[in-house]
Coordinates of C-alpha atoms and ligand atoms in Angstrom, one line a residue:
X709 CA 79.6 -44.2 54.9
X710 CA 75.9 -43.5 54.7
X711 CA 74.4 -44.1 51.3
X712 CA 72.5 -41.0 50.1
X713 CA 69.5 -42.2 48.1
X714 CA 67.5 -40.2 45.6
X715 CA 64.0 -41.7 45.3
X716 CA 62.4 -40.8 41.9
X717 CA 58.7 -41.7 42.0
X718 CA 58.7 -41.4 45.8
X719 CA 55.0 -41.2 46.2
X720 CA 54.4 -44.4 44.2
X721 CA 54.2 -48.1 45.2
X722 CA 57.9 -48.8 44.7
X723 CA 58.9 -45.3 46.1
X724 CA 57.1 -45.8 49.4
X725 CA 58.5 -49.3 49.7
X726 CA 62.0 -48.0 49.2
X727 CA 61.4 -45.3 51.8
X728 CA 60.2 -47.9 54.3
X729 CA 63.4 -49.9 53.9
X730 CA 65.6 -46.8 54.0
X731 CA 63.9 -45.6 57.3
X732 CA 64.8 -49.0 58.9
X733 CA 68.6 -48.2 58.5
X734 CA 69.4 -44.7 59.6
X735 CA 73.0 -45.6 60.2
X736 CA 73.4 -46.8 56.7
X737 CA 70.9 -45.1 54.4
X738 CA 69.4 -41.6 54.0
X739 CA 66.7 -40.4 51.6
X740 CA 68.5 -37.3 50.3
X741 CA 66.3 -36.5 47.3
X742 CA 62.5 -37.2 46.9
X743 CA 60.8 -36.7 43.6
X744 CA 57.1 -37.1 42.5
X745 CA 55.0 -36.4 39.4
X746 CA 52.2 -34.1 40.5
X747 CA 51.0 -35.0 44.0
X748 CA 52.4 -32.1 46.0
X749 CA 50.7 -32.8 49.3
X750 CA 51.9 -36.5 49.3
X751 CA 55.5 -35.3 48.6
X752 CA 55.4 -32.8 51.4
X753 CA 54.2 -35.4 53.8
X754 CA 57.1 -37.7 52.8
X755 CA 59.5 -34.8 53.2
X756 CA 58.2 -34.2 56.8
X757 CA 59.0 -37.9 57.6
X758 CA 62.3 -38.3 55.8
X759 CA 63.8 -34.8 55.8
X760 CA 65.6 -34.9 52.5
X761 CA 67.9 -32.2 51.2
X762 CA 65.9 -31.8 48.0
X763 CA 62.3 -32.3 46.8
X764 CA 61.3 -32.2 43.2
X765 CA 57.8 -32.0 41.7
X766 CA 57.9 -32.9 38.0
X767 CA 54.8 -30.8 37.2
X768 CA 56.1 -27.2 37.2
X769 CA 52.8 -25.8 38.4
X770 CA 53.3 -27.5 41.7
X771 CA 56.5 -25.5 42.7
X772 CA 54.8 -22.7 44.7
X773 CA 52.7 -25.1 46.7
X774 CA 55.7 -27.3 47.3
X775 CA 57.9 -24.4 48.5
X776 CA 55.3 -23.0 50.8
X777 CA 54.3 -26.4 52.2
X778 CA 58.0 -27.2 53.0
X779 CA 58.3 -23.8 54.7
X780 CA 55.1 -24.3 56.7
X781 CA 56.4 -27.6 57.9
X782 CA 59.6 -26.0 59.1
X783 CA 61.8 -28.0 56.7
X784 CA 65.1 -27.0 55.2
X785 CA 64.4 -29.2 52.1
X786 CA 65.1 -27.3 48.9
X787 CA 62.2 -27.2 46.4
X788 CA 62.7 -27.8 42.7
X789 CA 60.3 -28.4 39.8
X790 CA 60.4 -29.9 36.3
X791 CA 62.1 -32.9 34.7
X792 CA 65.3 -31.0 34.1
X793 CA 65.7 -30.6 37.9
X794 CA 65.5 -34.4 38.2
X795 CA 68.2 -34.9 35.7
X796 CA 70.5 -32.3 37.4
X797 CA 70.0 -33.9 40.8
X798 CA 70.6 -37.4 39.3
X799 CA 74.1 -36.4 38.3
X800 CA 74.9 -34.2 41.3
X801 CA 77.6 -35.9 43.4
X802 CA 76.6 -34.0 46.5
X803 CA 72.9 -34.8 46.2
X804 CA 73.1 -38.6 45.9
X805 CA 75.2 -41.6 45.2
X806 CA 72.3 -44.0 44.7
X807 CA 69.1 -43.5 42.6
X808 CA 65.9 -45.5 43.0
X809 CA 64.4 -45.1 39.5
X810 CA 60.7 -45.7 40.2
X811 CA 58.9 -43.3 37.9
X812 CA 56.3 -45.1 35.8
X813 CA 56.6 -45.2 32.0
X814 CA 59.0 -43.6 29.4
X815 CA 58.9 -40.4 31.5
X816 CA 61.6 -42.1 33.6
X817 CA 64.1 -42.5 30.8
X818 CA 66.0 -39.2 31.0
X819 CA 66.6 -39.1 34.8
X820 CA 67.6 -42.8 34.8
X821 CA 70.0 -42.3 31.9
X822 CA 71.5 -39.3 33.6
X823 CA 72.1 -41.3 36.7
X824 CA 73.8 -44.1 34.7
X825 CA 75.9 -41.7 32.8
X826 CA 77.1 -40.2 36.1
X827 CA 78.1 -43.6 37.3
X828 CA 75.6 -43.8 40.1
X829 CA 74.3 -46.9 41.7
X830 CA 70.9 -47.3 40.1
X831 CA 68.1 -49.4 41.6
X832 CA 66.1 -49.8 38.4
X833 CA 62.3 -50.3 38.7
X834 CA 61.4 -48.2 35.7
X835 CA 61.3 -51.1 33.2
X836 CA 59.8 -49.0 30.4
X837 CA 63.1 -47.1 30.1
X838 CA 65.0 -50.4 29.4
X839 CA 62.3 -51.5 26.9
X840 CA 62.6 -48.2 25.1
X841 CA 66.4 -47.7 25.1
X842 CA 68.0 -50.8 26.7
X843 CA 71.1 -51.0 24.5
X844 CA 71.9 -47.3 25.1
X845 CA 71.3 -47.6 28.8
X846 CA 73.4 -50.7 29.3
X847 CA 76.2 -49.1 27.2
X848 CA 76.0 -45.9 29.3
X849 CA 76.2 -48.0 32.5
X850 CA 79.3 -49.9 31.2
X851 CA 81.1 -46.8 30.1
X852 CA 80.5 -44.9 33.4
X853 CA 80.9 -47.9 35.6
X854 CA 77.4 -47.5 37.0
X855 CA 76.0 -50.4 38.9
X856 CA 72.4 -51.5 38.0
X857 CA 70.4 -53.5 40.5
X858 CA 67.1 -54.7 39.0
X859 CA 64.1 -53.8 41.1
X860 CA 61.6 -56.1 39.5
X861 CA 60.9 -59.2 41.5
X862 CA 61.8 -61.5 38.7
X863 CA 65.0 -59.7 37.6
X864 CA 66.1 -59.2 41.2
X865 CA 65.7 -63.0 41.7
X866 CA 67.8 -63.7 38.6
X867 CA 70.4 -61.1 39.7
X868 CA 70.6 -63.1 43.0
X869 CA 70.9 -66.4 41.2
X870 CA 73.5 -65.5 38.6
X871 CA 77.2 -65.5 39.4
X872 CA 78.3 -62.1 40.7
X873 CA 81.4 -62.0 38.4
X874 CA 79.2 -61.5 35.3
X875 CA 80.2 -64.9 33.8
X876 CA 77.2 -66.1 31.8
X877 CA 78.9 -69.1 30.1
X878 CA 77.3 -71.6 32.4
X879 CA 73.7 -70.3 31.9
X880 CA 71.5 -72.5 29.8
X881 CA 68.2 -70.7 30.3
X882 CA 66.5 -68.0 32.3
X883 CA 62.8 -68.6 33.4
X884 CA 60.7 -65.7 34.4
X885 CA 57.7 -66.6 36.6
X886 CA 54.4 -64.8 36.1
X887 CA 51.4 -64.8 38.5
X888 CA 49.1 -64.8 35.5
X889 CA 47.3 -61.7 36.8
X890 CA 43.6 -61.4 37.9
X891 CA 42.2 -63.0 34.7
X892 CA 44.3 -66.2 34.6
X893 CA 42.2 -69.1 33.3
X894 CA 39.7 -67.0 31.5
X895 CA 39.1 -67.1 27.8
X896 CA 38.8 -64.1 25.4
X897 CA 35.0 -63.9 25.6
X898 CA 35.2 -63.6 29.3
X899 CA 37.6 -60.6 29.0
X900 CA 35.3 -58.6 26.7
X901 CA 33.6 -56.5 29.5
X902 CA 36.2 -56.4 32.3
X903 CA 36.5 -53.1 34.0
X904 CA 39.6 -51.1 35.1
X905 CA 38.7 -51.8 38.7
X906 CA 38.8 -55.6 38.0
X907 CA 42.0 -55.2 36.0
X908 CA 44.0 -53.4 38.7
X909 CA 42.9 -55.8 41.5
X910 CA 46.0 -58.0 41.3
X911 CA 45.7 -61.3 43.3
X912 CA 49.2 -61.2 44.8
X913 CA 51.0 -57.8 44.4
X914 CA 50.0 -54.4 45.4
X915 CA 51.3 -52.1 42.7
X916 CA 50.6 -48.8 40.8
X917 CA 47.7 -48.8 38.2
X918 CA 49.8 -49.0 35.1
X919 CA 51.8 -52.1 36.0
X920 CA 48.7 -53.7 37.4
X921 CA 46.9 -53.4 34.0
X922 CA 50.1 -54.7 32.3
X923 CA 50.0 -57.7 34.6
X924 CA 46.4 -58.3 33.7
X925 CA 47.2 -58.3 29.9
X926 CA 50.5 -60.1 30.4
X927 CA 52.2 -57.2 28.7
X928 CA 54.1 -56.8 32.0
X929 CA 55.7 -60.2 31.3
X930 CA 56.4 -59.2 27.8
X931 CA 58.2 -56.0 28.9
X932 CA 60.1 -58.1 31.4
X933 CA 61.4 -60.4 28.7
X934 CA 62.9 -57.4 27.0
X935 CA 64.1 -56.1 30.3
X936 CA 65.8 -59.5 31.0
X937 CA 67.4 -59.5 27.5
X938 CA 69.2 -56.2 28.3
X939 CA 70.0 -56.7 31.9
X940 CA 71.5 -60.2 31.5
X941 CA 72.7 -60.0 27.9
X942 CA 70.5 -63.1 27.0
X943 CA 68.9 -63.7 23.7
X944 CA 65.1 -64.3 23.3
X945 CA 65.5 -68.1 22.7
X946 CA 67.1 -68.6 26.2
X947 CA 64.3 -66.6 28.0
X948 CA 61.2 -68.5 29.0
X949 CA 58.0 -67.6 30.9
X950 CA 56.3 -69.9 33.4
X951 CA 53.0 -69.1 35.1
X952 CA 53.2 -69.6 38.8
X953 CA 50.0 -68.4 40.5
X954 CA 51.4 -68.4 44.1
X955 CA 54.0 -65.7 43.3
X956 CA 56.5 -67.3 45.7
X957 CA 59.2 -68.4 43.2
X958 CA 60.3 -65.1 41.7
X959 CA 62.3 -66.6 38.8
X960 CA 64.8 -69.4 38.0
X961 CA 68.2 -69.7 36.3
X962 CA 69.0 -73.1 34.7
X963 CA 72.7 -73.9 34.2
X964 CA 74.3 -76.2 31.7
X965 CA 75.1 -78.8 34.3
X966 CA 71.4 -79.4 35.0
X967 CA 71.2 -77.2 38.2
X968 CA 68.4 -74.8 38.5
X969 CA 68.6 -72.0 41.1
X970 CA 65.5 -70.1 42.1
X971 CA 64.9 -67.2 44.5
X972 CA 61.8 -67.5 46.7
X973 CA 60.1 -65.1 49.1
X974 CA 56.8 -63.4 49.9
X975 CA 55.5 -61.1 47.2
X976 CA 56.8 -57.8 48.7
X977 CA 59.1 -55.5 46.8
X978 CA 60.9 -54.5 49.9
X979 CA 63.0 -57.6 49.6
X980 CA 64.3 -56.6 46.2
X981 CA 64.8 -53.1 47.4
X982 CA 66.8 -54.2 50.4
X983 CA 69.1 -56.3 48.1
X984 CA 69.8 -53.1 46.1
X985 CA 70.1 -50.8 49.1
X986 CA 72.2 -53.0 51.3
X987 CA 74.5 -54.9 48.8
X988 CA 76.9 -56.4 49.2
X989 CA 75.4 -57.0 52.6
X990 CA 72.0 -58.4 53.4
X991 CA 69.8 -56.0 55.4
X992 CA 66.4 -56.3 57.1
X993 CA 63.5 -55.3 54.8
X994 CA 60.5 -55.7 57.1
X995 CA 59.5 -58.8 55.0
X996 CA 59.2 -62.0 57.0
X997 CA 60.7 -65.3 55.8
X998 CA 58.7 -67.8 53.8
X999 CA 56.8 -70.6 55.6
X1000 CA 56.5 -73.2 52.8
X1001 CA 54.5 -75.5 55.1
X1002 CA 51.9 -72.8 55.5
X1003 CA 51.7 -72.2 51.7
X1004 CA 51.7 -76.0 51.0
X1005 CA 52.1 -76.0 47.2
X1006 CA 53.8 -74.4 44.2
X1007 CA 52.0 -74.7 40.9
X1008 CA 53.3 -74.0 37.4
X1009 CA 51.6 -73.8 34.0
X1010 CA 52.3 -72.5 30.5
X1011 CA 51.2 -68.9 29.6
X1012 CA 48.1 -68.6 27.4
X1013 CA 49.2 -66.4 24.6
X1014 CA 46.0 -66.8 22.6
X1015 CA 44.0 -65.1 25.3
X1016 CA 46.8 -62.7 26.3
X1017 CA 48.5 -61.8 23.0
X1018 CA 50.6 -59.0 24.5
X1019 CA 53.2 -61.5 25.7
X1020 CA 53.6 -62.8 22.1
X1021 CA 53.6 -59.2 20.7
X1022 CA 56.4 -58.3 23.1
X1023 CA 58.4 -61.4 22.3
X1024 CA 58.1 -60.5 18.5
X1025 CA 59.2 -57.0 19.2
X1026 CA 62.3 -58.3 21.1
X1027 CA 63.2 -60.5 18.2
X1028 CA 62.6 -57.7 15.6
X1029 CA 64.8 -55.4 17.6
X1030 CA 65.6 -51.8 16.5
X1031 CA 62.7 -49.4 17.3
X1032 CA 60.1 -52.2 17.7
X1033 CA 60.2 -52.4 21.5
X1034 CA 60.0 -48.6 21.7
X1035 CA 56.9 -48.7 19.5
X1036 CA 55.4 -51.5 21.6
X1037 CA 56.0 -49.7 24.8
X1038 CA 54.6 -46.3 23.7
X1039 CA 51.5 -47.9 22.1
X1040 CA 50.9 -49.9 25.3
X1041 CA 51.3 -46.8 27.6
X1042 CA 48.7 -44.9 25.5
X1043 CA 46.4 -48.0 25.5
X1044 CA 46.6 -48.6 29.2
X1045 CA 46.0 -44.9 30.0
X1046 CA 42.9 -44.9 27.7
X1047 CA 41.6 -48.1 29.2
X1048 CA 42.0 -46.7 32.8
X1049 CA 40.0 -43.6 31.6
X1050 CA 37.2 -45.8 30.3
X1051 CA 37.9 -44.8 26.7
X1052 CA 38.7 -48.3 25.3
X1053 CA 37.9 -51.9 26.3
X1054 CA 40.4 -54.3 27.8
X1055 CA 40.8 -56.3 24.6
X1056 CA 41.5 -53.1 22.7
X1057 CA 44.9 -52.9 24.5
X1058 CA 46.6 -55.7 22.5
X1059 CA 44.6 -54.7 19.4
X1060 CA 46.0 -51.2 19.6
X1061 CA 49.6 -52.3 20.2
X1062 CA 49.3 -54.7 17.2
X1063 CA 47.8 -51.9 15.1
X1064 CA 50.7 -49.5 15.9
X1065 CA 53.4 -52.1 15.3
X1066 CA 51.8 -53.0 11.9
X1067 CA 51.4 -49.3 10.9
X1068 CA 54.9 -48.1 11.6
X1069 CA 58.2 -49.3 10.3
X1070 CA 60.8 -50.9 12.6
X1071 CA 64.1 -49.0 12.1
X1072 CA 67.6 -49.6 13.4
X1073 CA 67.8 -48.0 16.8
X1074 CA 71.2 -46.4 16.5
X1075 CA 70.5 -43.2 18.6
X1076 CA 68.4 -41.8 21.3
X1077 CA 66.8 -39.4 18.8
X1078 CA 65.6 -42.3 16.6
X1079 CA 64.1 -44.0 19.7
X1080 CA 62.4 -40.8 20.9
X1081 CA 61.0 -40.3 17.5
X1082 CA 59.7 -43.8 17.4
X1083 CA 58.1 -43.3 20.8
X1084 CA 56.4 -40.1 19.7
X1085 CA 55.2 -41.5 16.4
X1086 CA 53.7 -44.6 18.2
X1087 CA 51.9 -42.3 20.7
X1088 CA 50.5 -40.3 17.8
X1089 CA 49.4 -43.4 15.8
X1090 CA 47.8 -44.9 18.9
X1091 CA 46.0 -41.7 19.8
X1092 CA 44.6 -41.4 16.3
X1093 CA 43.5 -45.0 16.2
X1094 CA 41.5 -44.4 19.5
X1095 CA 40.1 -41.1 18.4
X1096 CA 39.0 -42.4 15.0
X1097 CA 37.4 -45.5 16.6
X1098 CA 39.6 -47.9 14.5
X1099 CA 40.4 -49.6 17.9
X1100 CA 37.8 -49.3 20.7
Ligands
NAD450 P1 53.0 -45.8 40.8 O1 52.0 -45.4 39.8 O2 52.6 -46.4 42.1 O3 54.1 -44.7 41.1 C1 54.7 -43.9 40.0 C2 55.5 -42.8 40.6 O4 56.0 -42.1 39.4 C3 54.7 -41.8 41.4 O5 55.6 -41.3 42.5 C4 54.5 -40.6 40.5 O6 54.4 -39.4 41.1 C5 55.7 -40.7 39.6 N1 55.6 -40.1 38.3 C6 54.6 -40.4 37.4 N2 54.8 -39.7 36.2 C7 55.9 -38.9 36.5 C8 56.6 -38.0 35.7 N3 56.1 -37.6 34.4 N4 57.6 -37.4 36.2 C9 58.1 -37.7 37.4 N5 57.5 -38.6 38.2 C10 56.4 -39.2 37.7 O7 53.9 -47.0 40.0 P2 54.7 -48.2 40.7 O8 53.9 -49.4 40.8 O9 55.5 -47.7 41.9 O10 55.8 -48.5 39.5 C11 56.9 -47.6 39.2 C12 57.8 -48.4 38.2 O11 58.3 -49.5 38.8 C13 57.1 -48.8 36.9 O12 58.0 -48.7 35.9 C14 56.8 -50.3 37.2 O13 56.7 -51.0 36.0 C15 58.0 -50.7 38.0 N6 57.7 -51.8 38.9 C16 56.8 -51.7 39.9 C17 56.5 -52.8 40.7 C18 55.6 -52.7 41.9 O14 55.5 -53.7 42.7 N7 54.8 -51.6 42.1 C19 57.2 -54.0 40.5 C20 58.1 -54.1 39.5 C21 58.4 -53.0 38.7
MG451 MG1 57.9 -58.1 37.8

């Protein structure tokens, strides 16, 4: 049977990689729903290529242009707008059986949670939703029998290395690799004046602007620690980070018998997406195999948490639990957006996250309302700190 795939965040880096893999397998996969934030013309162009049943533009002001563009292109694709339309299509049994959750930021939470509650197969790239509400999401998946395939290179690697039956008793340690980002090896003084253009120029991966900045601050690896904790039910003390500048070893799992399994490959997210789209079978992704002779060497070093405090802040939030990861994530989203707009300096990103975590209490995270409230409060506190110049 053909898998009907909804791609949420279709115009982004992950979304277009997912569509590339889907288009390689017309007998097996079909893009049935495409959704984007606000870029109507990019969404229409994707619809012309992939001919989905439904197209959603999250920004409601884009509906008229989407509808007329689809009609002008002679497409039968139905146009929808608003986040509620995303949630409705995520649960609709006719519309899709698989959801690629590739919206950036906490904005992806509701549609991802809706897909999990509906028992869909979810290819989860939207790591911020797990950081914000990981316990609730994992519980929803268990209760509904939803399958989650991690679409983060590290977590997809770990997913491939762990036993498929879910038995974790033999696992001693999980090691996430990190490229170190564009500023690896620099000290704090050298980071004072770095620009958004320098921060988004990742040495190994081509990604959206938000995750590229997160990679430059190492917050991305911090978010990934929290993500790994939820996906693999592993406590902080058994999660390690190792900097590996070549980005060829995507992560490692160490077992109690002394074995370490790793997954290697070129840095291209289509491999992870193919694992999720094809499983249990392996399917072609368009990514070629790894020629280790050509690469020659694999280097490893410890992360520098003095220069890049975001990693330590995220680790502390994971250990604190409750609403702390939600506060961390929201403050970071505000900080990264302000940095990209040229409103704050690079070093203000960790400063702002630290400020918000110190200013707001960490509460038990026993409901979605509590988490949403923490997210909103952190955004407010971060915005005020920027506006008042406390952090700049
Ligand atoms: P991107 O900026 O390239 O794309 C983001 C997508 O989300 C776009 O299609 C955009 O239209 C959509 N979007 C943004 N705001 C929205 C909203 N409010 N409602 C609906 N849609 C909205 O980002 P990306 O690099 O593709 O990353 C997407 C997610 O995947 C992020 O959570 C990121 O951390 C994760 N991820 C990305 C990579 C990568 O290689 N790019 C790797 C691992 C994880
Ligand atoms: Mg990653």
